[in-house]
Each structure stands twice: as structure tokens, then as C-alpha cells.
Short mmCIF file of C-alpha atoms in Angstrom, two decimals:
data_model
loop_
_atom_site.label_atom_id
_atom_site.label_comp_id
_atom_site.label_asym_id
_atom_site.label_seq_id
_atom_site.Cartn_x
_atom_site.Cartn_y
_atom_site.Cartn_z
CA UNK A 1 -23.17 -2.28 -3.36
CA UNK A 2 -24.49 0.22 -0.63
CA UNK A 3 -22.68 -2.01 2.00
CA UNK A 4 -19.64 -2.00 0.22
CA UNK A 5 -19.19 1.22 -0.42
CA UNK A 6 -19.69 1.88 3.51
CA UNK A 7 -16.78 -0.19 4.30
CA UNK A 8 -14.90 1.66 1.87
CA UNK A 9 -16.07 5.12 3.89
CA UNK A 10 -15.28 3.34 7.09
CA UNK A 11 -11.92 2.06 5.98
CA UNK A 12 -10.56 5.26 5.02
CA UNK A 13 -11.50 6.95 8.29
CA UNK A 14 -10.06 4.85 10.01
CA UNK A 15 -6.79 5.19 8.34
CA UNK A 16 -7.18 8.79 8.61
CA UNK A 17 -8.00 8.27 12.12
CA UNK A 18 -4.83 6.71 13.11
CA UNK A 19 -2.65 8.87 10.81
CA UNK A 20 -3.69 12.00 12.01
CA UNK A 21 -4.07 11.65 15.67
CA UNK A 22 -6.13 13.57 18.42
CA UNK A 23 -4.91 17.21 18.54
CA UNK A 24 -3.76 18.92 22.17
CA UNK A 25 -1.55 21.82 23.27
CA UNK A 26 2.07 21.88 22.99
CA UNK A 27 3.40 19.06 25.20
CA UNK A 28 6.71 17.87 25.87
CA UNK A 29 8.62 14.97 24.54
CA UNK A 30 11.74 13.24 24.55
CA UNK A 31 13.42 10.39 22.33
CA UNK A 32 16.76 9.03 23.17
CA UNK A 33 18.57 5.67 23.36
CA UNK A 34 21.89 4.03 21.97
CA UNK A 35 22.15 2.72 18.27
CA UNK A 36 25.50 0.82 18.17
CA UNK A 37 29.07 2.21 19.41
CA UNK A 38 28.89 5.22 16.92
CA UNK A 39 30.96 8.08 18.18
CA UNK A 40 32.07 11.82 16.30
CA UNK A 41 31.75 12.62 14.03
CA UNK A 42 28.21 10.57 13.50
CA UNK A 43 25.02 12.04 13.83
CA UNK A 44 22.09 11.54 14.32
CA UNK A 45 19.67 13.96 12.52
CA UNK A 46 16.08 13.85 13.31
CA UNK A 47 13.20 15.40 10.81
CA UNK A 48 9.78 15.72 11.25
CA UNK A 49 7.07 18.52 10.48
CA UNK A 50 5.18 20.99 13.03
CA UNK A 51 2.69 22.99 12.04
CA UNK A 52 3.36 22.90 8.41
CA UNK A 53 7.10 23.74 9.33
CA UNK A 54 9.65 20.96 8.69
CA UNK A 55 11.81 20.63 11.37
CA UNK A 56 15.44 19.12 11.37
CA UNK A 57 17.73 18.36 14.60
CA UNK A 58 20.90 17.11 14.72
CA UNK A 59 22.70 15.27 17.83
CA UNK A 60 26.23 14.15 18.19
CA UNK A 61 26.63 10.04 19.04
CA UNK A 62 28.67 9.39 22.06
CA UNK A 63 28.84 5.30 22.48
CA UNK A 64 25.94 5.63 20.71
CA UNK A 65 23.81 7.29 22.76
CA UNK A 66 21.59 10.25 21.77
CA UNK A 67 18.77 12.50 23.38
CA UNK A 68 16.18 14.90 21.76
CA UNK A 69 13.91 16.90 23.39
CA UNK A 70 11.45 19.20 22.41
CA UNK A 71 7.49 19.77 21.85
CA UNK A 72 4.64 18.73 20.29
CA UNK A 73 0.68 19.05 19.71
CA UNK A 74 0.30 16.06 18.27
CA UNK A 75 1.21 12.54 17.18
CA UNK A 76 3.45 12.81 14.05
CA UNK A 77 5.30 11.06 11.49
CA UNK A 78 9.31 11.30 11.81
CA UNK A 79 12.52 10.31 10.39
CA UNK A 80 15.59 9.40 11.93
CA UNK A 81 18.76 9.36 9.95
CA UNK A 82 22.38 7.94 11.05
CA UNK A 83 24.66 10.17 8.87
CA UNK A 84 28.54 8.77 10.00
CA UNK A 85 30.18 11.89 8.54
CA UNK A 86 27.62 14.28 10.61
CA UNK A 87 27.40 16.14 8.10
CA UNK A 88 23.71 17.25 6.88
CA UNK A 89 24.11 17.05 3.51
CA UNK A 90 24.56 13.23 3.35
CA UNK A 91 21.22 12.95 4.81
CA UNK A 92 19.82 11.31 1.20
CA UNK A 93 22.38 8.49 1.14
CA UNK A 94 22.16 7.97 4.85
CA UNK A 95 20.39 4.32 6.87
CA UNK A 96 17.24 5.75 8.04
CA UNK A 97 14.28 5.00 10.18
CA UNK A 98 10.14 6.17 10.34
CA UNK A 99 8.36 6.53 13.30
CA UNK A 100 5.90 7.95 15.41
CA UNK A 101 6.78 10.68 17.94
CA UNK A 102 4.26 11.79 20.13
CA UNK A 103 4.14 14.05 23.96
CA UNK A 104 5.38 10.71 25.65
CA UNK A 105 9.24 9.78 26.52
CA UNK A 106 10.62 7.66 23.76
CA UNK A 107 13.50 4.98 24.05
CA UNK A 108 15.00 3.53 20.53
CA UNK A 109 17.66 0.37 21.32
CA UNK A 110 19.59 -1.59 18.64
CA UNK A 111 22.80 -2.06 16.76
CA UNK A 112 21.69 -0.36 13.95
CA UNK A 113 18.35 1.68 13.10
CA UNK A 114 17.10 -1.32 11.03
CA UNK A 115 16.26 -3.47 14.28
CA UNK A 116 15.79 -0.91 16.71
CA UNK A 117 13.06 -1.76 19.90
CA UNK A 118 10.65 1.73 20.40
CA UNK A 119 9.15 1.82 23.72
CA UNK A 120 6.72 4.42 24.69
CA UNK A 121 5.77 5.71 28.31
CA UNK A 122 2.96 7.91 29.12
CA UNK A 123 0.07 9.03 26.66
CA UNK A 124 0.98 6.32 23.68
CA UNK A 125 -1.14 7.58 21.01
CA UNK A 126 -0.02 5.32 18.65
CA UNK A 127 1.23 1.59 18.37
CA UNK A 128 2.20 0.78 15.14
CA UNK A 129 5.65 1.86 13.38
CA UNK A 130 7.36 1.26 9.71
CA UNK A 131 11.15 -0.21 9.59
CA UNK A 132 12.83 2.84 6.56
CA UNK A 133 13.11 -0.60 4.84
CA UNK A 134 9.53 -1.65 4.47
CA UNK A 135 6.35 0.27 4.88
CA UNK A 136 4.51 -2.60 5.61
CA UNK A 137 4.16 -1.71 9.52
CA UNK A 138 4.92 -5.14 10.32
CA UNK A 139 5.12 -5.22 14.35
CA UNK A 140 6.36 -8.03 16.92
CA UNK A 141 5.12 -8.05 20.68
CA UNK A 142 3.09 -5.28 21.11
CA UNK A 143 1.94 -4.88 24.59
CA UNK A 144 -0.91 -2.02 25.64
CA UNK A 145 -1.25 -0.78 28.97
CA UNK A 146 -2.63 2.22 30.94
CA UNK A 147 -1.52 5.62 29.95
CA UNK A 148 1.22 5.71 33.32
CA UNK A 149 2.49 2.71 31.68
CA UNK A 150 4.69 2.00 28.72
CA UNK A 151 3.49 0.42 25.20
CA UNK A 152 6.54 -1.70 24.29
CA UNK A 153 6.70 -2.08 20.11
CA UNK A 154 9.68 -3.80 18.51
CA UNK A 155 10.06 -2.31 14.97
CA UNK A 156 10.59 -4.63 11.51
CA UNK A 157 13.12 -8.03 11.44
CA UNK A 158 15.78 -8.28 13.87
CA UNK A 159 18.20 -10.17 12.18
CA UNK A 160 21.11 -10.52 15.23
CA UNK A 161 21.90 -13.71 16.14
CA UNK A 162 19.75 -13.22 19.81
CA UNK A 163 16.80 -13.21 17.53
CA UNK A 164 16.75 -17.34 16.60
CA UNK A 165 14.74 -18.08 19.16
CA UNK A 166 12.06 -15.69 17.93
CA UNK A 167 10.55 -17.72 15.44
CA UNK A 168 7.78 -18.27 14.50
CA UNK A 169 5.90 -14.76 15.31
CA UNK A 170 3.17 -13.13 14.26
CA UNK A 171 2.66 -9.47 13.18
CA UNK A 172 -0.38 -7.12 11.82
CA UNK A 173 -1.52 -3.69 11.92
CA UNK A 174 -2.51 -0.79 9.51
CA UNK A 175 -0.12 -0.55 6.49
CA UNK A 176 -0.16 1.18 3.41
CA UNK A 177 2.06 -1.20 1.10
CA UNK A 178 2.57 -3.22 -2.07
CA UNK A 179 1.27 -0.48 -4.26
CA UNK A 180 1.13 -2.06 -7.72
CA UNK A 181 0.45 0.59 -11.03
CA UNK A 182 1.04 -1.72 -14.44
CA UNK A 183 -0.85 -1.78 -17.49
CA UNK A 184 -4.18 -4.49 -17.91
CA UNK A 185 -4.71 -6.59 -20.93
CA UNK A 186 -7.97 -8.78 -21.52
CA UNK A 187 -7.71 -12.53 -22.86
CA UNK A 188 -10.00 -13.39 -24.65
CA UNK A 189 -10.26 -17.39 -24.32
CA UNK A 190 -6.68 -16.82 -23.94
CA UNK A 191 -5.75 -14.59 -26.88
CA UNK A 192 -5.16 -10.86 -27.01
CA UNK A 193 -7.39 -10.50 -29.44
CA UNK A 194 -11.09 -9.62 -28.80
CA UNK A 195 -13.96 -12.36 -30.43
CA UNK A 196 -16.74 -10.45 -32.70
CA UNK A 197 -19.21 -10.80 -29.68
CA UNK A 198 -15.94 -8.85 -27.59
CA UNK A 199 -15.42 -6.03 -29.99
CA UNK A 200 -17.19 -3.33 -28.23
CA UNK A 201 -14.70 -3.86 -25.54
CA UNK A 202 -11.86 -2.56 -27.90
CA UNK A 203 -9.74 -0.35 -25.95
CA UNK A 204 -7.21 2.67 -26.85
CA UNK A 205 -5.31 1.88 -22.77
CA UNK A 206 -5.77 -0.18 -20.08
CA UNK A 207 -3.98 0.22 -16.33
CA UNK A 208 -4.13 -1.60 -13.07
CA UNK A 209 -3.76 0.10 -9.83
CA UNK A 210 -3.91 -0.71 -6.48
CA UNK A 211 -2.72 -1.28 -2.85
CA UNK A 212 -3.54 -2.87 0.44
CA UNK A 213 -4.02 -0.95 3.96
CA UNK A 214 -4.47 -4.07 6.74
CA UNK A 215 -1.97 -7.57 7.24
CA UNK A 216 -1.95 -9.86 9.38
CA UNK A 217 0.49 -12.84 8.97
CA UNK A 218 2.64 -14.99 10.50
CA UNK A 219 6.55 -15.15 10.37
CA UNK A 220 8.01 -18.92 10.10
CA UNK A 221 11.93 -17.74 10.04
CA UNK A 222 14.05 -14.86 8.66
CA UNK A 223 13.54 -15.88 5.08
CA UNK A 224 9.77 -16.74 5.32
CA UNK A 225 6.46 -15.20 6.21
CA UNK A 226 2.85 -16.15 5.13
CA UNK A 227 0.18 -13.23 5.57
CA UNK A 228 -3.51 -12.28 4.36
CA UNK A 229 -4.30 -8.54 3.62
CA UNK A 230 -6.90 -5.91 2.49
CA UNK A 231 -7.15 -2.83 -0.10
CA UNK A 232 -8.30 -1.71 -2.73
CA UNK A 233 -7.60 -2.48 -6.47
CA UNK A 234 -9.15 -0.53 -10.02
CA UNK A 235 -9.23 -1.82 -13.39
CA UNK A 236 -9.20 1.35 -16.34
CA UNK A 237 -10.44 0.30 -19.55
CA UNK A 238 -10.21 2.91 -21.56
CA UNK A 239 -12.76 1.97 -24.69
CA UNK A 240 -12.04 2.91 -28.52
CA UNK A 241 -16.06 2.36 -29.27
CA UNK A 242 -18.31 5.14 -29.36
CA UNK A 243 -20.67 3.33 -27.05
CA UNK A 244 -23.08 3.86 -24.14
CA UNK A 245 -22.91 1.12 -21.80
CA UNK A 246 -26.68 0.17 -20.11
CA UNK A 247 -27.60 0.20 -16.55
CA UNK A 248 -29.41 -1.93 -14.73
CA UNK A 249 -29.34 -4.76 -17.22
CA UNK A 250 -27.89 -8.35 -17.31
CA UNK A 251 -26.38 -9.78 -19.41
CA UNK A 252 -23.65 -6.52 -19.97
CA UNK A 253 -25.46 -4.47 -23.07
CA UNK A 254 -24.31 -1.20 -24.66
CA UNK A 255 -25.56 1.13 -27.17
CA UNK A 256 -23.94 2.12 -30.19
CA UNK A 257 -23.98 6.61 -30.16
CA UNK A 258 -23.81 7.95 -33.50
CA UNK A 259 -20.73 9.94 -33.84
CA UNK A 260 -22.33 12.87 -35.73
CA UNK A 261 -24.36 13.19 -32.83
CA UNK A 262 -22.42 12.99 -29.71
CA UNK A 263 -18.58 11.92 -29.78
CA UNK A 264 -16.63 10.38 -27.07
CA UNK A 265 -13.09 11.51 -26.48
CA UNK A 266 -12.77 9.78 -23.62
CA UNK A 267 -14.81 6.58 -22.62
CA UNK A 268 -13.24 5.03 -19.33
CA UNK A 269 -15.02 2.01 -18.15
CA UNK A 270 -13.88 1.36 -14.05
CA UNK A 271 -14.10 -1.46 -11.73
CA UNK A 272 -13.00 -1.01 -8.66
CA UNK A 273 -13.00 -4.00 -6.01
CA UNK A 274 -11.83 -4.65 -2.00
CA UNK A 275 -8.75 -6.56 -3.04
CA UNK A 276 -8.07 -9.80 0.08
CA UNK A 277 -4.66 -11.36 -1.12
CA UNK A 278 -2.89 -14.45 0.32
CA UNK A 279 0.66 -13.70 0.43
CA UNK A 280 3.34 -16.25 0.67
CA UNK A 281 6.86 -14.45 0.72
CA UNK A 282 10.46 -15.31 0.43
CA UNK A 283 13.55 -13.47 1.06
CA UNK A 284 17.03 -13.64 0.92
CA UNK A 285 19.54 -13.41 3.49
CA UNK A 286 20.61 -9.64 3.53
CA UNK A 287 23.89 -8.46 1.23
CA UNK A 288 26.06 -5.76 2.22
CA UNK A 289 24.01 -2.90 1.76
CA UNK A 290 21.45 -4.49 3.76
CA UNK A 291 19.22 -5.55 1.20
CA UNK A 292 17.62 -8.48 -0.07
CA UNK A 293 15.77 -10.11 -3.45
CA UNK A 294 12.50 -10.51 -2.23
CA UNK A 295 9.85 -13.34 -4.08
CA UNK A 296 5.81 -13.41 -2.97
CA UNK A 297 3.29 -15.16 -4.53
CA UNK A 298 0.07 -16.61 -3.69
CA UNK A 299 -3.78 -16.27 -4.50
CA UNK A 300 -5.51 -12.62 -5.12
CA UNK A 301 -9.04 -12.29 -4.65
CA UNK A 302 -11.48 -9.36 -4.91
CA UNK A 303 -15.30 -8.55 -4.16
CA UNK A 304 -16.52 -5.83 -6.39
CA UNK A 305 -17.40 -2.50 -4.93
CA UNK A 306 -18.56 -0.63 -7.90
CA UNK A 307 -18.64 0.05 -11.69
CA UNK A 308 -17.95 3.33 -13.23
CA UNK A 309 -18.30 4.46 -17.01
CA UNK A 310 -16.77 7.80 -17.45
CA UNK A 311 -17.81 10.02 -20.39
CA UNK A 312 -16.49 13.13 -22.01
CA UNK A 313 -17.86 14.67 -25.40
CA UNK A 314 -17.96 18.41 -26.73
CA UNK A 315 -21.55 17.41 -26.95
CA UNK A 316 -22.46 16.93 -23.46
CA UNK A 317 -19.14 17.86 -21.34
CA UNK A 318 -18.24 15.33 -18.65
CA UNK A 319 -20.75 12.52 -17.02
CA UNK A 320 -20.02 10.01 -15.14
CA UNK A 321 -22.56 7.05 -14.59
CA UNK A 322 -22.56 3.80 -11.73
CA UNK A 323 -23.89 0.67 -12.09
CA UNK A 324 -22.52 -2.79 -11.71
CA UNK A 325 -22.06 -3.68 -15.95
CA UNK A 326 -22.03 -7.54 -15.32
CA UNK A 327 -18.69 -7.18 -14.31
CA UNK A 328 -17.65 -10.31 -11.96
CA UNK A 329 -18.91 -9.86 -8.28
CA UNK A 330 -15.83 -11.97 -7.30
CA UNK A 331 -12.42 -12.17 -8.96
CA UNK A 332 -9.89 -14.70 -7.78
CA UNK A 333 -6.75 -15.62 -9.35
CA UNK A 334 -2.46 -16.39 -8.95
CA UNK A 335 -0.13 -13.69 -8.36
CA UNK A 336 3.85 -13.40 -8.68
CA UNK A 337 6.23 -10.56 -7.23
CA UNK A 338 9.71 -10.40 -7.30
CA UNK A 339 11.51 -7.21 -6.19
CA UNK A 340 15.25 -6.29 -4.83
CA UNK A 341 14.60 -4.15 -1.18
CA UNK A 342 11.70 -2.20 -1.86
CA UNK A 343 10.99 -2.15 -5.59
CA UNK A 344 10.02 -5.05 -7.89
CA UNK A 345 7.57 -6.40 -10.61
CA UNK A 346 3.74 -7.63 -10.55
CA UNK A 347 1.93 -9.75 -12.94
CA UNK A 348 -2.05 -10.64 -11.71
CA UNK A 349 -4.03 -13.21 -13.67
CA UNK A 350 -7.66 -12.74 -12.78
CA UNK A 351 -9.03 -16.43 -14.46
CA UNK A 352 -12.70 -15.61 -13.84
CA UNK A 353 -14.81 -14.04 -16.26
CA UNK A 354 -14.25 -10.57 -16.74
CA UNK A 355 -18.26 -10.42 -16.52
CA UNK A 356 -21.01 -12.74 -15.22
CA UNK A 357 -24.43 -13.91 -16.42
CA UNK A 358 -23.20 -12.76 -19.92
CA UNK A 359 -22.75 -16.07 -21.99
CA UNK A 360 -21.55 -14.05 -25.29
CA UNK A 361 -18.81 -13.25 -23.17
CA UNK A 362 -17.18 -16.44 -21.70
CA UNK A 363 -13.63 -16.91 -21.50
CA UNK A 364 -13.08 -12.97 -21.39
CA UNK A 365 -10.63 -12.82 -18.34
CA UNK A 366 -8.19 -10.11 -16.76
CA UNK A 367 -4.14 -9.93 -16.64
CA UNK A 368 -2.43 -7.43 -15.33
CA UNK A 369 1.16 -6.17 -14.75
CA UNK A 370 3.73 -3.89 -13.99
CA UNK A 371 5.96 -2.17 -11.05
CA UNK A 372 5.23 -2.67 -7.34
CA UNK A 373 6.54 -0.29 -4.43
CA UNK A 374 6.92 -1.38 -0.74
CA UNK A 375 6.90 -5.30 -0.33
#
């Protein structure tokens, strides 16, 4: 479990790494380009923060072309949005892209902010962008060079007719996506309710939470990708019994705490496992909003990282205790999602036993569901 939780460390600093940036004085940048034929009164308003200040500028299209200019100290998210009426306060309901800004001379090209090309000259800090549409930082021809050269990045799905002969294509990166929060429900040889041998796994509330931070996929046409990822996943249990569970022992074992003693109002037993999903997703063409019904499926699969049981009693205050519990080393089962844009539903069957090398409780499996954000 030592190893595991190391990758865990190391996976987070790297995202931090990348998401933060290398800090440096106050340098110069500029972002301009041409989105479409847009002319007054559109704007183009772009937001970003600077040293805890959020900053907002706002530049008149002519033909579609646009320049900022200004200064930064380091790489930083930003948000572009194409407001037709120029005016500000139709930001919220205006088409909108992320990216990264950075000291380097920025060039954004398209016929509309969804399928925009960014290409950075001098000091790219950063490679990897989101489309406003997805956060999935899906990216297509990325191409590094020296810092006097330019890093050439074309952002999320461009759907123009040009684009046919741009299948298949793959994509990959750093993400932070698919974030899935539902409840969790245990079968029990396929039946809510728990055997006698499964009692002491009663529970008042059970939730399911997780979300991947790595892809890397390939996409077959407009409608169709296929793509493996990593992140993390944790299973609450939160237990009606007024029970201790054991360390260190196989099969799972508990002990049964006298209430008159010490009582429990709040026994949370955790698993929490590297999640490594294989995705295979559908979409629609787009409507006229831009938008599409989206449909993934495919195989979910998990390695455990640790076990927590999580204890709180006027008795003894809070403790909090680590050990493995039996629970499965390796979960594997189907997955379904089916959202509209960027919003949808989940449902997870885990069909491995909910713990191993504990007979008493075979056939005790995992299914979860619930809402999913950013697919």
C-alpha cells in the first residue's frame, strides 16, 4: 500500500506542477487573432486573475480580429468570451473559451471559439488547453520545440467541413474530468438486502465519488472516440452498527462496542482506489446551440490504495484508523453514461466481491450511481 500511496503523492504534484507554473517577474504578453467575421458591436472580453486580482478586458471585433496586450508573472488560467452585443453584462450567457496565457505571443484562429488553433511563440510554459465545452483537455497535433520557436496546439473538435480528412487522431494530456458524486448501494448476491453473515455492514448512507486526471485515446470520427484514463475513486459506507472493525486480519472481522461504553455517531468505513477506465464514447452531431447527447460506456477497473474506518464518539472524540479490511485489491466492472453537453448520469457495477479471502461474504458486490460533470 506504501507504493500506492506514493503514486498518489506523485500524481498530485504533478498536477499541481503543471497548474501552477514556474513563477518570474512581470513579462509581457500578447494574444490576438481573428474568430469569424464578427464586427461592432461584438466583443471580445477576456478574464483572468493576477495576483489574487481578477482582471477583465474588453476589445472591439473588426473582421474578427482582436489584440490584447498586457503582463504577466506567470502561466495562468483564462477565459475568453464572444459577447455579440459587447456589452459586459451578457458575459454569463455568452460562447466561451479556457486557456492558458503565459509571457509568450499568443495567436487564436477559427470560425468560432469552439475550434479555435492556439499557437504559442517564445517561453511556452504550457501545452495543454480545455475547449469551454469539455474539460477533458483533449489536444490534436501538438508539436514542442525550442523556446525561440513556437508550440503549435489545436484546441477540442473541429467540426468544419476542412476537418474530414482528420480522422482518425489521437489526443492525451492532463485532465481533470468526468467527476461522478452518486449514492452506493451493496448487493448482496444480488439483493439489497444484507444476508445474516452481512449485517454488520448495515449502513445509515452510502456515496460514490470520484474523477480521473490523465487520457489518452484515440478519435475514429466526429461521433466516436475510444480512450483509457486514470483517477481516483472513494466508496463511503457510512455503518449503522456500533462496531470496531479489526486490523491486520483476514478474513474482514469486527468487534461488537458496547454502547453504554463508547457510542458511535458516526462510523464511516472508506475505500479509496486508482480508478483505470476504458471509455468507449458516442456523440451526436451538434444542434443549434452547439451541443450534443453524449453516450460512454465501457469497463471500470480499480487497484485499491487504502482503507479507512472513521470514528467519532463523545467517548473518545474523533479517530481515524488504516488498514486494508479485506476489501477487494482489484475491482473491475461495466459502466454507462449518458449526458446532454456537459452534464449527465452514471451508474458503476463493481461485480467483484466487495471483500476478498472472506468466504462468509461472497456475492457481496458494489453499485453505484448518480450525476457526472465534464464528459
Amino acid at each position: 500500500m506504501k507504493t500506492f500511496t506514493l503514486r498518489f503523492i506523485l500524481s498530485v504534484a504533478l498536477l499541481c506542477t503543471l497548474l501552477t507554473g514556474t513563477s518570474w517577474a512581470q513579462q509581457p504578453f500578447t494574444l490576438k487573432g481573428k474568430i469569424g467575421q464578427y464586427n461592432a458591436p461584438a466583443k471580445l472580453f477576456l478574464q483572468y486573475t493576477e495576483d489574487g486580482k481578477q482582471i477583465t478586458e474588453a476589445i472591439p471585433l473588426t473582421d474578427g480580429k482582436f489584440e490584447f496586450k498586457g503582463t504577466l508573472k506567470n502561466a495562468t488560467p483564462a477565459k475568453l468570451y464572444l459577447v455579440t452585443s459587447g456589452n459586459e453584462a451578457d458575459i454569463k450567457n455568452a460562447e466561451s473559451f479556457d486557456l492558458i496565457i503565459n509571457p509568450a505571443s499568443i495567436t487564436l484562429k477559427g470560425s468560432a471559439l469552439e475550434n479555435v488553433s492556439v499557437q504559442y511563440t517564445h517561453r511556452p510554459k504550457i501545452v495543454t488547453a480545455q475547449s469551454s465545452s469539455s474539460v477533458t483537455g483533449e489536444t490534436v497535433d501538438t508539436k514542442a520545440s525550442s523556446q525561440s520557436k513556437s508550440v503549435t496546439l489545436e484546441v477540442g473538435t473541429k467540426d468544419d467541413k476542412d476537418d474530414s480528412d482528420k480522422f482518425p487522431r489521437a489526443f492525451g494530456g492532463i485532465t481533470f474530468t468526468r467527476l461522478d458524486w452518486g449514492l452506493s448501494r451493496l448487493l448482496d448476491d444480488g439483493k439489497f438486502s444484507l444476508s445474516d453473515d452481512n449485517q454488520f455492514m448495515k449502513y445509515k448512507k452510502a456515496s460514490n465519488f470520484g474523477f480521473d486526471l490523465a487520457q489518452f485515446g484515440l478519435r475514429v470520427s466526429d461521433n466516436f472516440k475510444t480512450y483509457i484514463s486514470a483517477g481516483f475513486e472513494w466508496n463511503y459506507l457510512r455503518l449503522k452498527q456500533n462496531i470496531h472493525l479489526k486490523q491486520d486480519v483476514s478474513p474482514i472481522a469486527y468487534e461488537q462496542i458496547d454502547p453504554n461504553e463508547v457510542e458511535y455517531t458516526k462510523n464511516i468505513l472508506t475505500s479509496t482506489y486508482l480508478r483505470l477506465p476504458l471509455t468507449f464514447e458516442w456523440r451526436s452531431d451538434k444542434n443549434s446551440k452547439g451541443e450534443r447527447v453524449k453516450v460512454a460506456f465501457g469497463a471500470m477497473t480499480g487497484v485499491l490504495l487504502k482503507g479507512t474506518q472513521r470514528l467519532k464518539s463523545k467517548e473518545q472524540g474523533k479517530q481515524k484508523f488504516k488498514d486494508n479490511y479485506s476489501l477487494a485489491s482489484f475491482q473491475y466492472g461495466p459502466f454507462l453514461r449518458i449526458g446532454y453537453d456537459d452534464l449527465g448520469i452514471f451508474a458503476k457495477y463493481y461485480v467483484n466481491d466487495f471483500f476478498e479471502n472472506s468466504p462468509a461474504q461472497k456475492g457481496l458486490s458494489n453499485l453505484a450511481f448518480g450525476l457526472t460533470l465534464g464528459f
